[in-house]
Amino acid sequence: MSALPSILEPHASLLSPALNQLDELDAEGLLAAPVDLEAMVQHGVELRPRLDGQKLELSEPTCVVVTGDVTVETLVLEEPSVLLVLGNLKARSARLYGTVLVLGTCEVAESLVGHGEPHTLTVLGAVQAGRCEMHQQYIMQFLGGGTLASLSDSEGGEEELLELMQAAGSELQIGA
């Protein structure tokens, strides 16, 4: 793990163990896509204590770091936006064209749709979501287990992804 940017050092007690866990999983070949904090924050960091509202649309290249929870009806993350949530993420629906890392839980009631390589959604806590779709090599990694109504990949790689998550210790249930 590389050193944390100074603006994130007050949150090292949460971030460092999470990043170390991700580095270990990557070293063991158990991540479909590594999480690179340095790349995530390369265009700067904007700290927010929490985000609430009807629609949250992020479109700047800055990494928005939410030190608490994100609770919105609709989340739209445009490319090249980055969202790092140290708490929990809760939304009715989410459309992701950028990278998201959630250290807590993730609840997306209806649809969670990711578009485009090299972007990822990585969740360390439990996930509860409706329909999850990955398009154009977008990768979703649910490492804390949980339940999804469905998981599909336009490239046909969902089985391999599920195998990796299971090998990493995730107890993810699909269609349960």
mmCIF file of C-alpha atoms in Angstrom:
data_model
loop_
_atom_site.group_PDB
_atom_site.id
_atom_site.type_symbol
_atom_site.label_atom_id
_atom_site.label_comp_id
_atom_site.label_asym_id
_atom_site.label_seq_id
_atom_site.Cartn_x
_atom_site.Cartn_y
_atom_site.Cartn_z
ATOM 1 C CA MET A 1 0.000 0.000 0.000
ATOM 2 C CA SER A 2 1.309 3.437 -0.885
ATOM 3 C CA ALA A 3 1.208 6.319 1.577
ATOM 4 C CA LEU A 4 -2.116 8.054 2.071
ATOM 5 C CA PRO A 5 -2.456 11.601 0.757
ATOM 6 C CA SER A 6 -2.153 14.032 3.692
ATOM 7 C CA ILE A 7 -5.820 15.054 3.396
ATOM 8 C CA LEU A 8 -6.813 11.417 4.076
ATOM 9 C CA GLU A 9 -4.369 10.778 6.962
ATOM 10 C CA PRO A 10 -7.026 11.580 9.624
ATOM 11 C CA HIS A 11 -8.967 8.605 8.232
ATOM 12 C CA ALA A 12 -6.020 6.176 8.208
ATOM 13 C CA SER A 13 -7.578 3.989 10.929
ATOM 14 C CA LEU A 14 -10.376 3.094 8.455
ATOM 15 C CA LEU A 15 -8.533 3.312 5.155
ATOM 16 C CA SER A 16 -5.257 1.541 5.936
ATOM 17 C CA PRO A 17 -6.767 -1.811 7.015
ATOM 18 C CA ALA A 18 -9.159 -1.757 4.047
ATOM 19 C CA LEU A 19 -6.401 -0.980 1.561
ATOM 20 C CA ASN A 20 -4.146 -3.622 3.121
ATOM 21 C CA GLN A 21 -6.953 -6.195 2.769
ATOM 22 C CA LEU A 22 -7.397 -5.246 -0.889
ATOM 23 C CA ASP A 23 -3.642 -5.417 -1.516
ATOM 24 C CA GLU A 24 -3.505 -8.916 0.045
ATOM 25 C CA LEU A 25 -6.436 -10.142 -2.062
ATOM 26 C CA ASP A 26 -4.809 -8.703 -5.171
ATOM 27 C CA ALA A 27 -1.456 -10.332 -4.348
ATOM 28 C CA GLU A 28 -3.280 -13.673 -4.045
ATOM 29 C CA GLY A 29 -4.959 -13.132 -7.431
ATOM 30 C CA LEU A 30 -8.426 -12.904 -5.857
ATOM 31 C CA LEU A 31 -9.495 -9.510 -7.262
ATOM 32 C CA ALA A 32 -10.832 -9.119 -10.769
ATOM 33 C CA ALA A 33 -9.468 -5.564 -10.701
ATOM 34 C CA PRO A 34 -7.033 -4.079 -8.179
ATOM 35 C CA VAL A 35 -8.038 -0.979 -6.221
ATOM 36 C CA ASP A 36 -5.449 1.747 -6.765
ATOM 37 C CA LEU A 37 -5.949 4.613 -4.301
ATOM 38 C CA GLU A 38 -3.162 6.608 -5.927
ATOM 39 C CA ALA A 39 -4.978 6.515 -9.273
ATOM 40 C CA MET A 40 -8.288 7.304 -7.571
ATOM 41 C CA VAL A 41 -6.964 10.533 -6.006
ATOM 42 C CA GLN A 42 -4.676 11.654 -8.846
ATOM 43 C CA HIS A 43 -6.942 14.607 -9.755
ATOM 44 C CA GLY A 44 -7.417 15.779 -6.177
ATOM 45 C CA VAL A 45 -9.646 15.009 -3.226
ATOM 46 C CA GLU A 46 -12.847 16.670 -2.071
ATOM 47 C CA LEU A 47 -13.896 15.690 1.457
ATOM 48 C CA ARG A 48 -17.577 15.582 2.417
ATOM 49 C CA PRO A 49 -18.956 14.472 5.805
ATOM 50 C CA ARG A 50 -22.007 12.846 4.167
ATOM 51 C CA LEU A 51 -24.165 13.108 1.055
ATOM 52 C CA ASP A 52 -27.966 13.004 1.070
ATOM 53 C CA GLY A 53 -30.622 13.887 -1.459
ATOM 54 C CA GLN A 54 -32.832 12.953 -4.351
ATOM 55 C CA LYS A 55 -30.187 12.790 -7.079
ATOM 56 C CA LEU A 56 -26.439 12.875 -6.670
ATOM 57 C CA GLU A 57 -24.598 13.410 -9.932
ATOM 58 C CA LEU A 58 -20.803 13.575 -9.892
ATOM 59 C CA SER A 59 -19.017 14.523 -13.091
ATOM 60 C CA GLU A 60 -15.662 16.065 -12.107
ATOM 61 C CA PRO A 61 -12.406 14.059 -12.114
ATOM 62 C CA THR A 62 -11.869 14.824 -8.417
ATOM 63 C CA CYS A 63 -12.168 11.949 -5.951
ATOM 64 C CA VAL A 64 -15.107 12.725 -3.657
ATOM 65 C CA VAL A 65 -14.370 11.144 -0.284
ATOM 66 C CA VAL A 66 -17.408 10.814 1.961
ATOM 67 C CA THR A 67 -16.322 10.261 5.544
ATOM 68 C CA GLY A 68 -19.843 9.219 6.591
ATOM 69 C CA ASP A 69 -22.745 7.781 4.631
ATOM 70 C CA VAL A 70 -24.240 8.415 1.198
ATOM 71 C CA THR A 71 -28.054 8.204 1.139
ATOM 72 C CA VAL A 72 -29.685 9.201 -2.155
ATOM 73 C CA GLU A 73 -32.546 8.160 -4.395
ATOM 74 C CA THR A 74 -30.407 8.161 -7.548
ATOM 75 C CA LEU A 75 -26.625 8.099 -7.884
ATOM 76 C CA VAL A 76 -25.038 8.964 -11.227
ATOM 77 C CA LEU A 77 -21.268 8.851 -11.412
ATOM 78 C CA GLU A 78 -19.984 10.135 -14.747
ATOM 79 C CA GLU A 79 -16.551 9.359 -16.166
ATOM 80 C CA PRO A 80 -13.914 10.202 -14.864
ATOM 81 C CA SER A 81 -15.451 10.745 -11.404
ATOM 82 C CA VAL A 82 -14.344 8.738 -8.397
ATOM 83 C CA LEU A 83 -16.309 8.137 -5.200
ATOM 84 C CA LEU A 84 -14.784 6.771 -1.996
ATOM 85 C CA VAL A 85 -17.305 6.111 0.784
ATOM 86 C CA LEU A 86 -15.854 5.415 4.225
ATOM 87 C CA GLY A 87 -19.345 4.683 5.593
ATOM 88 C CA ASN A 88 -22.348 3.106 3.893
ATOM 89 C CA LEU A 89 -23.935 3.707 0.501
ATOM 90 C CA LYS A 90 -27.713 3.539 0.131
ATOM 91 C CA ALA A 91 -29.592 4.368 -3.085
ATOM 92 C CA ARG A 92 -32.705 3.337 -4.962
ATOM 93 C CA SER A 93 -30.706 3.171 -8.213
ATOM 94 C CA ALA A 94 -27.157 3.833 -9.376
ATOM 95 C CA ARG A 95 -25.595 4.370 -12.806
ATOM 96 C CA LEU A 96 -21.807 4.226 -12.626
ATOM 97 C CA TYR A 97 -19.372 5.311 -15.339
ATOM 98 C CA GLY A 98 -16.540 5.857 -12.851
ATOM 99 C CA THR A 99 -14.816 4.087 -9.961
ATOM 100 C CA VAL A 100 -16.430 3.575 -6.548
ATOM 101 C CA LEU A 101 -14.957 2.087 -3.365
ATOM 102 C CA VAL A 102 -17.298 1.530 -0.397
ATOM 103 C CA LEU A 103 -15.759 0.469 2.916
ATOM 104 C CA GLY A 104 -19.129 -0.080 4.613
ATOM 105 C CA THR A 105 -22.323 -1.652 3.345
ATOM 106 C CA CYS A 106 -24.006 -1.020 0.009
ATOM 107 C CA GLU A 107 -27.754 -1.108 -0.516
ATOM 108 C CA VAL A 108 -29.192 -0.378 -3.955
ATOM 109 C CA ALA A 109 -32.874 -1.317 -3.962
ATOM 110 C CA GLU A 110 -33.629 -1.419 -7.685
ATOM 111 C CA SER A 111 -30.846 -1.304 -10.262
ATOM 112 C CA LEU A 112 -27.087 -0.974 -10.088
ATOM 113 C CA VAL A 113 -25.560 -0.532 -13.535
ATOM 114 C CA GLY A 114 -21.847 -0.047 -14.276
ATOM 115 C CA HIS A 115 -20.394 0.989 -17.631
ATOM 116 C CA GLY A 116 -16.890 0.936 -19.017
ATOM 117 C CA GLU A 117 -13.383 -0.267 -18.418
ATOM 118 C CA PRO A 118 -11.246 0.336 -16.349
ATOM 119 C CA HIS A 119 -13.858 1.392 -13.793
ATOM 120 C CA THR A 120 -14.987 -0.701 -10.856
ATOM 121 C CA LEU A 121 -17.329 -0.837 -7.909
ATOM 122 C CA THR A 122 -15.669 -2.503 -4.933
ATOM 123 C CA VAL A 123 -17.644 -3.022 -1.716
ATOM 124 C CA LEU A 124 -15.942 -4.351 1.417
ATOM 125 C CA GLY A 125 -19.093 -4.585 3.550
ATOM 126 C CA ALA A 126 -22.266 -6.527 2.898
ATOM 127 C CA VAL A 127 -24.302 -5.712 -0.194
ATOM 128 C CA GLN A 128 -28.016 -5.875 -0.800
ATOM 129 C CA ALA A 129 -29.060 -4.971 -4.308
ATOM 130 C CA GLY A 130 -31.653 -5.544 -6.966
ATOM 131 C CA ARG A 131 -30.631 -6.035 -10.586
ATOM 132 C CA CYS A 132 -26.861 -5.595 -11.087
ATOM 133 C CA GLU A 133 -25.509 -5.153 -14.607
ATOM 134 C CA MET A 134 -21.919 -4.779 -15.797
ATOM 135 C CA HIS A 135 -21.407 -3.369 -19.303
ATOM 136 C CA GLN A 136 -18.299 -2.774 -21.431
ATOM 137 C CA GLN A 137 -15.987 -4.571 -18.981
ATOM 138 C CA TYR A 138 -17.108 -2.672 -15.861
ATOM 139 C CA ILE A 139 -16.314 -4.817 -12.792
ATOM 140 C CA MET A 140 -18.326 -5.141 -9.577
ATOM 141 C CA GLN A 141 -16.563 -6.763 -6.625
ATOM 142 C CA PHE A 142 -18.722 -7.538 -3.567
ATOM 143 C CA LEU A 143 -16.238 -8.790 -0.995
ATOM 144 C CA GLY A 144 -18.404 -8.710 2.142
ATOM 145 C CA GLY A 145 -21.109 -11.064 0.897
ATOM 146 C CA GLY A 146 -24.799 -10.266 0.763
ATOM 147 C CA THR A 147 -27.648 -10.733 -1.695
ATOM 148 C CA LEU A 148 -28.374 -9.589 -5.241
ATOM 149 C CA ALA A 149 -31.585 -10.117 -7.197
ATOM 150 C CA SER A 150 -29.461 -10.770 -10.303
ATOM 151 C CA LEU A 151 -25.961 -10.226 -11.683
ATOM 152 C CA SER A 152 -25.177 -9.986 -15.382
ATOM 153 C CA ASP A 153 -22.119 -9.101 -17.434
ATOM 154 C CA SER A 154 -22.435 -8.037 -21.077
ATOM 155 C CA GLU A 155 -19.088 -9.775 -21.658
ATOM 156 C CA GLY A 156 -20.266 -13.045 -20.051
ATOM 157 C CA GLY A 157 -17.771 -13.045 -17.166
ATOM 158 C CA GLU A 158 -20.129 -13.203 -14.183
ATOM 159 C CA GLU A 159 -19.335 -16.849 -13.330
ATOM 160 C CA GLU A 160 -15.589 -16.193 -13.197
ATOM 161 C CA LEU A 161 -16.203 -13.061 -11.112
ATOM 162 C CA LEU A 162 -18.399 -15.001 -8.683
ATOM 163 C CA GLU A 163 -15.683 -17.658 -8.338
ATOM 164 C CA LEU A 164 -13.096 -14.990 -7.481
ATOM 165 C CA MET A 165 -15.380 -13.368 -4.904
ATOM 166 C CA GLN A 166 -16.110 -16.762 -3.323
ATOM 167 C CA ALA A 167 -12.376 -17.595 -3.181
ATOM 168 C CA ALA A 168 -11.831 -14.196 -1.513
ATOM 169 C CA GLY A 169 -14.293 -15.216 1.222
ATOM 170 C CA SER A 170 -17.428 -13.482 -0.020
ATOM 171 C CA GLU A 171 -20.680 -15.317 0.610
ATOM 172 C CA LEU A 172 -22.737 -13.651 -2.093
ATOM 173 C CA GLN A 173 -26.201 -14.987 -2.860
ATOM 174 C CA ILE A 174 -27.799 -14.332 -6.259
ATOM 175 C CA GLY A 175 -31.564 -14.451 -6.678
ATOM 176 C CA ALA A 176 -32.172 -15.245 -3.017
#
